[in-house]
Short mmCIF file of C-alpha atoms in Angstrom, two decimals:
data_model
loop_
_atom_site.label_atom_id
_atom_site.label_comp_id
_atom_site.label_asym_id
_atom_site.label_seq_id
_atom_site.Cartn_x
_atom_site.Cartn_y
_atom_site.Cartn_z
CA ARG Y 8 -0.17 -0.28 0.42
CA GLU Y 9 0.99 3.35 -1.09
CA PHE Y 10 2.49 5.87 2.48
CA GLY Y 11 -0.18 8.68 3.28
CA GLU Y 12 0.23 12.21 3.54
CA ALA Y 13 0.98 12.43 7.14
CA ILE Y 14 3.97 9.86 6.59
CA LEU Y 15 5.32 11.78 3.43
CA ARG Y 16 5.63 14.87 6.21
CA CYS Y 17 7.97 12.74 8.53
CA LEU Y 18 10.61 12.36 5.42
CA PRO Y 19 13.71 14.80 4.43
CA PRO Y 20 13.04 16.79 1.47
CA ALA Y 21 14.48 15.07 -1.38
CA ASP Y 22 17.74 17.32 -1.57
CA TRP Y 23 18.35 16.69 1.88
CA THR Y 24 22.08 15.96 2.89
CA PRO Y 25 24.00 15.63 6.56
CA GLY Y 26 25.14 18.90 8.12
CA PRO Y 27 27.79 19.11 10.81
CA GLU Y 28 25.01 18.53 13.68
CA ASP Y 29 24.28 15.26 11.67
CA LEU Y 30 27.65 13.70 12.11
CA ILE Y 31 28.63 14.14 15.62
CA GLY Y 32 29.22 10.42 16.91
CA ARG Y 33 29.30 9.26 13.42
CA GLU Y 34 32.14 8.35 10.58
CA ASP Y 35 31.61 10.47 7.33
CA CYS Y 36 31.79 7.45 4.70
CA ARG Y 37 30.42 9.40 2.21
CA GLY Y 38 33.56 9.24 0.44
CA TRP Y 39 33.70 5.68 0.36
CA LEU Y 40 32.88 3.46 -2.54
CA VAL Y 41 29.51 1.78 -0.79
CA CYS Y 42 27.40 -0.87 -2.96
CA SER Y 43 24.01 -2.11 -1.83
CA VAL Y 44 23.02 -5.45 -1.35
CA ASP Y 45 19.53 -4.96 -1.16
CA PRO Y 46 17.70 -6.99 -3.55
CA PRO Y 47 15.91 -5.40 -6.63
CA GLY Y 48 12.72 -3.88 -6.30
CA CYS Y 49 13.63 -3.40 -2.52
CA LYS Y 50 11.56 -0.48 -0.78
CA ASP Y 51 13.84 -0.01 2.15
CA ILE Y 52 17.36 0.23 0.44
CA ASP Y 53 19.48 0.26 4.17
CA ASP Y 54 21.83 -2.50 3.60
CA ALA Y 55 25.38 -2.12 2.13
CA VAL Y 56 28.85 -3.29 2.08
CA SER Y 57 32.26 -1.40 1.25
CA CYS Y 58 35.79 -2.88 0.45
CA GLU Y 59 39.21 -1.30 0.60
CA ARG Y 60 42.56 -2.55 0.15
CA LEU Y 61 44.83 -1.67 2.91
CA SER Y 62 48.63 -0.85 2.35
CA ASN Y 63 50.08 -3.99 3.53
CA GLY Y 64 47.52 -5.99 0.78
CA ASN Y 65 45.11 -7.00 3.28
CA PHE Y 66 41.50 -6.16 2.56
CA ARG Y 67 38.99 -4.26 4.76
CA VAL Y 68 35.64 -5.16 4.31
CA GLY Y 69 32.62 -3.06 5.84
CA VAL Y 70 29.29 -3.70 6.91
CA HIS Y 71 26.98 -0.73 6.43
CA ILE Y 72 23.27 -0.80 7.85
CA ALA Y 73 21.13 2.69 7.81
CA ASP Y 74 20.32 4.22 11.06
CA VAL Y 75 16.98 4.67 10.53
CA THR Y 76 16.24 6.16 14.29
CA HIS Y 77 18.09 9.06 12.61
CA PHE Y 78 14.81 10.31 10.94
CA VAL Y 79 11.80 8.03 12.57
CA HIS Y 80 11.01 10.02 15.62
CA PRO Y 81 8.93 7.72 18.29
CA ASP Y 82 4.90 8.03 18.03
CA THR Y 83 5.21 9.66 15.11
CA ALA Y 84 2.67 8.86 11.74
CA ILE Y 85 6.17 6.75 10.15
CA ASP Y 86 6.93 4.92 13.33
CA ARG Y 87 3.39 3.97 13.69
CA GLU Y 88 3.30 3.03 10.32
CA ALA Y 89 6.64 0.89 10.66
CA ALA Y 90 5.17 -0.79 13.63
CA GLU Y 91 1.88 -1.88 11.74
CA ARG Y 92 3.52 -2.92 8.92
#
């Protein structure tokens, strides 16, 4: 089912980018090559991996999971919808 207007109003604008206050306590990975591992057609693209070759020849593999709590606040329309789904 489609999301209602009250739920859509809970979302950040389409052109949203994180500001300095959003990065407090987080590592900024925007310069990394990160690829989604969610299947085609998935509506919640929130899981990803990254891979980096280290100077010693080893690889660092990262597993990235979106923190939806940054956007979904308790007892909001989107929180209630998520609990129902």
